[in-house]
Amino acid sequence: MSASDNDTVATSEATSDALLTSADESGDPALPDADPASSDAVVEPVDVEDGADEDDTDEGGDGLLVREGDVAGDYLERLLDILDVDGDIDLDVEGDRASVAVVGGQLKTLIGPDGATLEALQELTRLAVAQATGVRSRLMLDIGGFRAKRRADLTSLASEAAERVAESGAPERLAPMNPFERKVVHDVIAAAAGVRSESEGEEPNRRVVVLPDR
């Protein structure tokens, strides 16, 4: 059974030059440039060659994840001030990763078309956290509930696909998705009886294929 461990492809063009400043006098982490070619850009263990190094995520346990959230929260607060955008920041730990959500206010410009700006901001936030902690971050960022709604929609889509494939025995290829979306689908398929999933193709056209279980 294949499953994915999402990370995202950064799109630094979606962010303002105002985000890319140096560390301030307080010594807070700088706002670094996103690197689309970074080794953390795409991590999906559904294909072994793309798998993440699990040791990177376990070091320090929950204490490290809490620190990641704190650093990310400070970073995002400064970013919101720079952009003059109102929003509250919620910090949490979900499983083996820190989770940060920006809620309230007019946040559509921080989400962008199909979440493109959100993906770029997530990568920038991860880079800022890694700079502060010295450990690669798998932090998940949500803005305005975009990911939560998308997760619910994808869960329904994947469940329906699993039922069709289990009944027909015919593989089904889903639409291209980003790593976060593929991870949601893989998790749903992993919990369904009689089916399995794989990823195929190259970014940005990489997609999930739902197959009958062997």
PDB file of C-alpha atoms in Angstrom:
ATOM      1  CA  MET A   1       0.000   0.000   0.000  1.00  0.00           C
ATOM      2  CA  SER A   2       1.479   3.314  -1.031  1.00  0.00           C
ATOM      3  CA  ALA A   3       1.013   6.482   0.928  1.00  0.00           C
ATOM      4  CA  SER A   4       2.371   9.982   0.529  1.00  0.00           C
ATOM      5  CA  ASP A   5       4.035  12.311   2.968  1.00  0.00           C
ATOM      6  CA  ASN A   6       3.353  15.662   1.407  1.00  0.00           C
ATOM      7  CA  ASP A   7       5.469  18.602   0.909  1.00  0.00           C
ATOM      8  CA  THR A   8       4.996  21.318  -1.616  1.00  0.00           C
ATOM      9  CA  VAL A   9       6.674  22.901  -4.619  1.00  0.00           C
ATOM     10  CA  ALA A  10       7.506  26.503  -3.766  1.00  0.00           C
ATOM     11  CA  THR A  11       6.386  29.232  -6.122  1.00  0.00           C
ATOM     12  CA  SER A  12       8.322  32.251  -4.951  1.00  0.00           C
ATOM     13  CA  GLU A  13       6.914  34.377  -7.804  1.00  0.00           C
ATOM     14  CA  ALA A  14       3.636  34.437  -5.891  1.00  0.00           C
ATOM     15  CA  THR A  15       5.145  36.426  -3.038  1.00  0.00           C
ATOM     16  CA  SER A  16       6.058  40.091  -2.767  1.00  0.00           C
ATOM     17  CA  ASP A  17       9.608  41.364  -2.732  1.00  0.00           C
ATOM     18  CA  ALA A  18       8.645  42.857   0.602  1.00  0.00           C
ATOM     19  CA  LEU A  19       8.718  39.360   2.082  1.00  0.00           C
ATOM     20  CA  LEU A  20      12.335  38.787   1.201  1.00  0.00           C
ATOM     21  CA  THR A  21      14.014  41.004   3.788  1.00  0.00           C
ATOM     22  CA  SER A  22      17.003  40.306   5.985  1.00  0.00           C
ATOM     23  CA  ALA A  23      16.870  39.481   9.681  1.00  0.00           C
ATOM     24  CA  ASP A  24      15.806  42.483  11.754  1.00  0.00           C
ATOM     25  CA  GLU A  25      17.676  44.011  14.665  1.00  0.00           C
ATOM     26  CA  SER A  26      15.884  41.739  17.136  1.00  0.00           C
ATOM     27  CA  GLY A  27      17.628  38.758  15.587  1.00  0.00           C
ATOM     28  CA  ASP A  28      14.387  37.182  14.321  1.00  0.00           C
ATOM     29  CA  PRO A  29      14.784  34.751  11.406  1.00  0.00           C
ATOM     30  CA  ALA A  30      15.234  36.436   8.049  1.00  0.00           C
ATOM     31  CA  LEU A  31      12.537  36.108   5.419  1.00  0.00           C
ATOM     32  CA  PRO A  32      14.424  33.902   2.923  1.00  0.00           C
ATOM     33  CA  ASP A  33      13.980  33.388  -0.765  1.00  0.00           C
ATOM     34  CA  ALA A  34      12.050  30.280  -1.723  1.00  0.00           C
ATOM     35  CA  ASP A  35      14.108  27.715  -3.580  1.00  0.00           C
ATOM     36  CA  PRO A  36      11.968  25.734  -6.053  1.00  0.00           C
ATOM     37  CA  ALA A  37      14.769  23.213  -6.458  1.00  0.00           C
ATOM     38  CA  SER A  38      15.253  22.547  -2.753  1.00  0.00           C
ATOM     39  CA  SER A  39      15.315  18.956  -1.568  1.00  0.00           C
ATOM     40  CA  ASP A  40      12.254  19.701   0.563  1.00  0.00           C
ATOM     41  CA  ALA A  41      10.198  20.889  -2.369  1.00  0.00           C
ATOM     42  CA  VAL A  42       8.485  17.537  -2.978  1.00  0.00           C
ATOM     43  CA  VAL A  43       8.483  14.625  -0.559  1.00  0.00           C
ATOM     44  CA  GLU A  44       6.268  11.652  -1.302  1.00  0.00           C
ATOM     45  CA  PRO A  45       7.042   8.174   0.036  1.00  0.00           C
ATOM     46  CA  VAL A  46       4.441   6.722  -2.329  1.00  0.00           C
ATOM     47  CA  ASP A  47       7.431   6.597  -4.681  1.00  0.00           C
ATOM     48  CA  VAL A  48      10.456   5.361  -2.787  1.00  0.00           C
ATOM     49  CA  GLU A  49      12.928   7.573  -4.616  1.00  0.00           C
ATOM     50  CA  ASP A  50      11.006  10.683  -3.495  1.00  0.00           C
ATOM     51  CA  GLY A  51      10.725   9.640   0.179  1.00  0.00           C
ATOM     52  CA  ALA A  52      11.535  11.938   3.058  1.00  0.00           C
ATOM     53  CA  ASP A  53      14.187  11.181   5.629  1.00  0.00           C
ATOM     54  CA  GLU A  54      12.025  10.295   8.621  1.00  0.00           C
ATOM     55  CA  ASP A  55      14.916  10.914  11.009  1.00  0.00           C
ATOM     56  CA  ASP A  56      14.673  14.613  10.159  1.00  0.00           C
ATOM     57  CA  THR A  57      11.116  14.786  11.478  1.00  0.00           C
ATOM     58  CA  ASP A  58      11.625  12.794  14.680  1.00  0.00           C
ATOM     59  CA  GLU A  59      14.554  14.713  16.131  1.00  0.00           C
ATOM     60  CA  GLY A  60      13.505  16.666  19.204  1.00  0.00           C
ATOM     61  CA  GLY A  61       9.969  15.216  19.344  1.00  0.00           C
ATOM     62  CA  ASP A  62       7.021  17.394  20.289  1.00  0.00           C
ATOM     63  CA  GLY A  63       9.256  20.063  21.796  1.00  0.00           C
ATOM     64  CA  LEU A  64      10.778  20.753  18.404  1.00  0.00           C
ATOM     65  CA  LEU A  65       7.350  20.868  16.776  1.00  0.00           C
ATOM     66  CA  VAL A  66       6.139  23.386  19.353  1.00  0.00           C
ATOM     67  CA  ARG A  67       9.224  25.505  18.678  1.00  0.00           C
ATOM     68  CA  GLU A  68       8.567  25.283  14.936  1.00  0.00           C
ATOM     69  CA  GLY A  69       5.063  26.592  15.538  1.00  0.00           C
ATOM     70  CA  ASP A  70       6.329  29.467  17.669  1.00  0.00           C
ATOM     71  CA  VAL A  71       8.920  30.500  15.078  1.00  0.00           C
ATOM     72  CA  ALA A  72       6.360  30.225  12.280  1.00  0.00           C
ATOM     73  CA  GLY A  73       3.852  32.264  14.259  1.00  0.00           C
ATOM     74  CA  ASP A  74       6.357  35.078  14.805  1.00  0.00           C
ATOM     75  CA  TYR A  75       7.383  34.979  11.156  1.00  0.00           C
ATOM     76  CA  LEU A  76       3.794  35.154   9.925  1.00  0.00           C
ATOM     77  CA  GLU A  77       2.884  37.953  12.320  1.00  0.00           C
ATOM     78  CA  ARG A  78       5.707  40.054  10.876  1.00  0.00           C
ATOM     79  CA  LEU A  79       4.638  39.117   7.361  1.00  0.00           C
ATOM     80  CA  LEU A  80       1.033  40.177   8.020  1.00  0.00           C
ATOM     81  CA  ASP A  81       2.292  43.493   9.415  1.00  0.00           C
ATOM     82  CA  ILE A  82       4.416  44.077   6.308  1.00  0.00           C
ATOM     83  CA  LEU A  83       1.444  43.358   4.036  1.00  0.00           C
ATOM     84  CA  ASP A  84      -0.967  45.295   6.278  1.00  0.00           C
ATOM     85  CA  VAL A  85      -3.312  42.308   6.455  1.00  0.00           C
ATOM     86  CA  ASP A  86      -5.437  41.533   9.509  1.00  0.00           C
ATOM     87  CA  GLY A  87      -5.459  37.951  10.726  1.00  0.00           C
ATOM     88  CA  ASP A  88      -5.121  35.787  13.815  1.00  0.00           C
ATOM     89  CA  ILE A  89      -2.630  32.929  14.034  1.00  0.00           C
ATOM     90  CA  ASP A  90      -3.522  29.549  15.550  1.00  0.00           C
ATOM     91  CA  LEU A  91      -0.732  27.116  16.440  1.00  0.00           C
ATOM     92  CA  ASP A  92      -1.121  23.355  16.891  1.00  0.00           C
ATOM     93  CA  VAL A  93       0.707  20.039  16.542  1.00  0.00           C
ATOM     94  CA  GLU A  94      -0.941  17.438  14.319  1.00  0.00           C
ATOM     95  CA  GLY A  95       0.710  14.040  14.428  1.00  0.00           C
ATOM     96  CA  ASP A  96       4.342  14.452  13.432  1.00  0.00           C
ATOM     97  CA  ARG A  97       4.224  18.021  12.178  1.00  0.00           C
ATOM     98  CA  ALA A  98       3.521  21.540  13.377  1.00  0.00           C
ATOM     99  CA  SER A  99       0.341  23.138  12.093  1.00  0.00           C
ATOM    100  CA  VAL A 100      -0.230  26.872  11.716  1.00  0.00           C
ATOM    101  CA  ALA A 101      -3.429  28.543  10.539  1.00  0.00           C
ATOM    102  CA  VAL A 102      -4.076  32.178   9.679  1.00  0.00           C
ATOM    103  CA  VAL A 103      -7.753  32.970  10.239  1.00  0.00           C
ATOM    104  CA  GLY A 104     -10.059  35.987  10.040  1.00  0.00           C
ATOM    105  CA  GLY A 105      -9.734  39.102   7.956  1.00  0.00           C
ATOM    106  CA  GLN A 106      -9.587  39.380   4.182  1.00  0.00           C
ATOM    107  CA  LEU A 107      -7.145  36.628   3.322  1.00  0.00           C
ATOM    108  CA  LYS A 108      -7.964  35.737  -0.291  1.00  0.00           C
ATOM    109  CA  THR A 109      -4.850  37.486  -1.584  1.00  0.00           C
ATOM    110  CA  LEU A 110      -2.717  35.231   0.642  1.00  0.00           C
ATOM    111  CA  ILE A 111      -4.355  32.114  -0.798  1.00  0.00           C
ATOM    112  CA  GLY A 112      -4.120  32.937  -4.492  1.00  0.00           C
ATOM    113  CA  PRO A 113      -5.492  30.996  -7.477  1.00  0.00           C
ATOM    114  CA  ASP A 114      -5.958  27.343  -6.462  1.00  0.00           C
ATOM    115  CA  GLY A 115      -3.871  28.016  -3.362  1.00  0.00           C
ATOM    116  CA  ALA A 116      -0.711  28.947  -5.286  1.00  0.00           C
ATOM    117  CA  THR A 117       0.209  31.849  -3.011  1.00  0.00           C
ATOM    118  CA  LEU A 118      -0.531  29.737   0.055  1.00  0.00           C
ATOM    119  CA  GLU A 119       1.878  27.073  -1.203  1.00  0.00           C
ATOM    120  CA  ALA A 120       4.609  29.687  -1.681  1.00  0.00           C
ATOM    121  CA  LEU A 121       4.039  31.184   1.769  1.00  0.00           C
ATOM    122  CA  GLN A 122       4.168  27.726   3.317  1.00  0.00           C
ATOM    123  CA  GLU A 123       7.545  27.084   1.723  1.00  0.00           C
ATOM    124  CA  LEU A 124       8.878  30.454   2.869  1.00  0.00           C
ATOM    125  CA  THR A 125       7.644  29.767   6.397  1.00  0.00           C
ATOM    126  CA  ARG A 126       9.312  26.345   6.396  1.00  0.00           C
ATOM    127  CA  LEU A 127      12.574  27.919   5.296  1.00  0.00           C
ATOM    128  CA  ALA A 128      12.372  30.502   8.080  1.00  0.00           C
ATOM    129  CA  VAL A 129      11.701  27.746  10.622  1.00  0.00           C
ATOM    130  CA  ALA A 130      14.581  25.640   9.323  1.00  0.00           C
ATOM    131  CA  GLN A 131      16.873  28.653   9.560  1.00  0.00           C
ATOM    132  CA  ALA A 132      15.926  29.114  13.229  1.00  0.00           C
ATOM    133  CA  THR A 133      15.948  25.451  14.299  1.00  0.00           C
ATOM    134  CA  GLY A 134      18.593  23.939  12.032  1.00  0.00           C
ATOM    135  CA  VAL A 135      16.156  21.134  11.138  1.00  0.00           C
ATOM    136  CA  ARG A 136      14.169  20.777   7.928  1.00  0.00           C
ATOM    137  CA  SER A 137      10.523  21.614   8.599  1.00  0.00           C
ATOM    138  CA  ARG A 138       7.390  19.813   7.430  1.00  0.00           C
ATOM    139  CA  LEU A 139       5.110  22.434   8.938  1.00  0.00           C
ATOM    140  CA  MET A 140       1.641  22.716   7.433  1.00  0.00           C
ATOM    141  CA  LEU A 141       0.198  26.179   6.803  1.00  0.00           C
ATOM    142  CA  ASP A 142      -3.480  26.914   6.237  1.00  0.00           C
ATOM    143  CA  ILE A 143      -4.956  30.301   5.436  1.00  0.00           C
ATOM    144  CA  GLY A 144      -8.625  31.191   5.670  1.00  0.00           C
ATOM    145  CA  GLY A 145      -9.610  27.527   6.008  1.00  0.00           C
ATOM    146  CA  PHE A 146      -8.561  26.809   2.406  1.00  0.00           C
ATOM    147  CA  ARG A 147      -6.778  23.542   3.169  1.00  0.00           C
ATOM    148  CA  ALA A 148      -9.468  22.359   5.570  1.00  0.00           C
ATOM    149  CA  LYS A 149     -12.169  22.773   2.921  1.00  0.00           C
ATOM    150  CA  ARG A 150      -9.981  21.237   0.220  1.00  0.00           C
ATOM    151  CA  ARG A 151      -9.243  18.266   2.506  1.00  0.00           C
ATOM    152  CA  ALA A 152     -12.972  17.648   3.006  1.00  0.00           C
ATOM    153  CA  ASP A 153     -13.652  17.851  -0.741  1.00  0.00           C
ATOM    154  CA  LEU A 154     -10.765  15.504  -1.556  1.00  0.00           C
ATOM    155  CA  THR A 155     -11.812  13.015   1.113  1.00  0.00           C
ATOM    156  CA  SER A 156     -15.222  12.763  -0.525  1.00  0.00           C
ATOM    157  CA  LEU A 157     -13.705  12.497  -4.015  1.00  0.00           C
ATOM    158  CA  ALA A 158     -11.247   9.781  -2.976  1.00  0.00           C
ATOM    159  CA  SER A 159     -13.905   7.753  -1.157  1.00  0.00           C
ATOM    160  CA  GLU A 160     -16.130   7.767  -4.226  1.00  0.00           C
ATOM    161  CA  ALA A 161     -13.224   6.756  -6.473  1.00  0.00           C
ATOM    162  CA  ALA A 162     -12.318   3.911  -4.102  1.00  0.00           C
ATOM    163  CA  GLU A 163     -15.883   2.581  -4.239  1.00  0.00           C
ATOM    164  CA  ARG A 164     -15.945   2.678  -8.037  1.00  0.00           C
ATOM    165  CA  VAL A 165     -12.581   0.933  -8.403  1.00  0.00           C
ATOM    166  CA  ALA A 166     -13.385  -1.722  -5.797  1.00  0.00           C
ATOM    167  CA  GLU A 167     -16.641  -2.486  -7.606  1.00  0.00           C
ATOM    168  CA  SER A 168     -15.405  -2.365 -11.201  1.00  0.00           C
ATOM    169  CA  GLY A 169     -11.827  -3.610 -10.769  1.00  0.00           C
ATOM    170  CA  ALA A 170     -10.700  -0.949 -13.259  1.00  0.00           C
ATOM    171  CA  PRO A 171      -7.967   1.573 -12.323  1.00  0.00           C
ATOM    172  CA  GLU A 172      -8.978   5.212 -12.160  1.00  0.00           C
ATOM    173  CA  ARG A 173      -6.675   8.191 -12.705  1.00  0.00           C
ATOM    174  CA  LEU A 174      -7.567  11.349 -10.825  1.00  0.00           C
ATOM    175  CA  ALA A 175      -6.865  14.906 -11.911  1.00  0.00           C
ATOM    176  CA  PRO A 176      -3.353  16.323 -11.324  1.00  0.00           C
ATOM    177  CA  MET A 177      -2.849  17.482  -7.741  1.00  0.00           C
ATOM    178  CA  ASN A 178      -0.194  19.108  -5.616  1.00  0.00           C
ATOM    179  CA  PRO A 179       1.598  17.050  -2.931  1.00  0.00           C
ATOM    180  CA  PHE A 180      -0.767  18.121  -0.122  1.00  0.00           C
ATOM    181  CA  GLU A 181      -3.779  17.028  -2.157  1.00  0.00           C
ATOM    182  CA  ARG A 182      -2.208  13.730  -3.169  1.00  0.00           C
ATOM    183  CA  LYS A 183      -1.369  13.004   0.468  1.00  0.00           C
ATOM    184  CA  VAL A 184      -5.027  13.449   1.445  1.00  0.00           C
ATOM    185  CA  VAL A 185      -6.150  11.101  -1.332  1.00  0.00           C
ATOM    186  CA  HIS A 186      -3.505   8.474  -0.530  1.00  0.00           C
ATOM    187  CA  ASP A 187      -4.557   8.462   3.130  1.00  0.00           C
ATOM    188  CA  VAL A 188      -8.207   7.907   2.209  1.00  0.00           C
ATOM    189  CA  ILE A 189      -7.363   5.111  -0.224  1.00  0.00           C
ATOM    190  CA  ALA A 190      -5.069   3.464   2.344  1.00  0.00           C
ATOM    191  CA  ALA A 191      -8.018   3.160   4.716  1.00  0.00           C
ATOM    192  CA  ALA A 192     -10.391   1.767   2.068  1.00  0.00           C
ATOM    193  CA  ALA A 193     -10.854  -1.956   1.457  1.00  0.00           C
ATOM    194  CA  GLY A 194      -9.952  -3.563  -1.856  1.00  0.00           C
ATOM    195  CA  VAL A 195      -7.997  -0.680  -3.357  1.00  0.00           C
ATOM    196  CA  ARG A 196      -4.539   0.862  -3.336  1.00  0.00           C
ATOM    197  CA  SER A 197      -3.024   4.018  -4.784  1.00  0.00           C
ATOM    198  CA  GLU A 198       0.089   5.191  -6.567  1.00  0.00           C
ATOM    199  CA  SER A 199       1.353   8.495  -7.919  1.00  0.00           C
ATOM    200  CA  GLU A 200       2.433   8.895 -11.530  1.00  0.00           C
ATOM    201  CA  GLY A 201       3.734  11.658 -13.765  1.00  0.00           C
ATOM    202  CA  GLU A 202       5.878  14.715 -13.162  1.00  0.00           C
ATOM    203  CA  GLU A 203       5.071  18.012 -11.490  1.00  0.00           C
ATOM    204  CA  PRO A 204       2.900  19.941 -12.083  1.00  0.00           C
ATOM    205  CA  ASN A 205       0.907  17.140 -13.721  1.00  0.00           C
ATOM    206  CA  ARG A 206       1.566  14.454 -11.117  1.00  0.00           C
ATOM    207  CA  ARG A 207      -1.595  12.572 -10.194  1.00  0.00           C
ATOM    208  CA  VAL A 208      -2.969   9.747  -8.056  1.00  0.00           C
ATOM    209  CA  VAL A 209      -3.988   6.475  -9.652  1.00  0.00           C
ATOM    210  CA  VAL A 210      -6.474   4.332  -7.734  1.00  0.00           C
ATOM    211  CA  LEU A 211      -6.073   0.603  -8.463  1.00  0.00           C
ATOM    212  CA  PRO A 212      -7.762  -2.608  -7.300  1.00  0.00           C
ATOM    213  CA  ASP A 213      -5.799  -4.245  -4.520  1.00  0.00           C
ATOM    214  CA  ARG A 214      -3.569  -7.144  -5.530  1.00  0.00           C
TER     215      ARG A 214
END
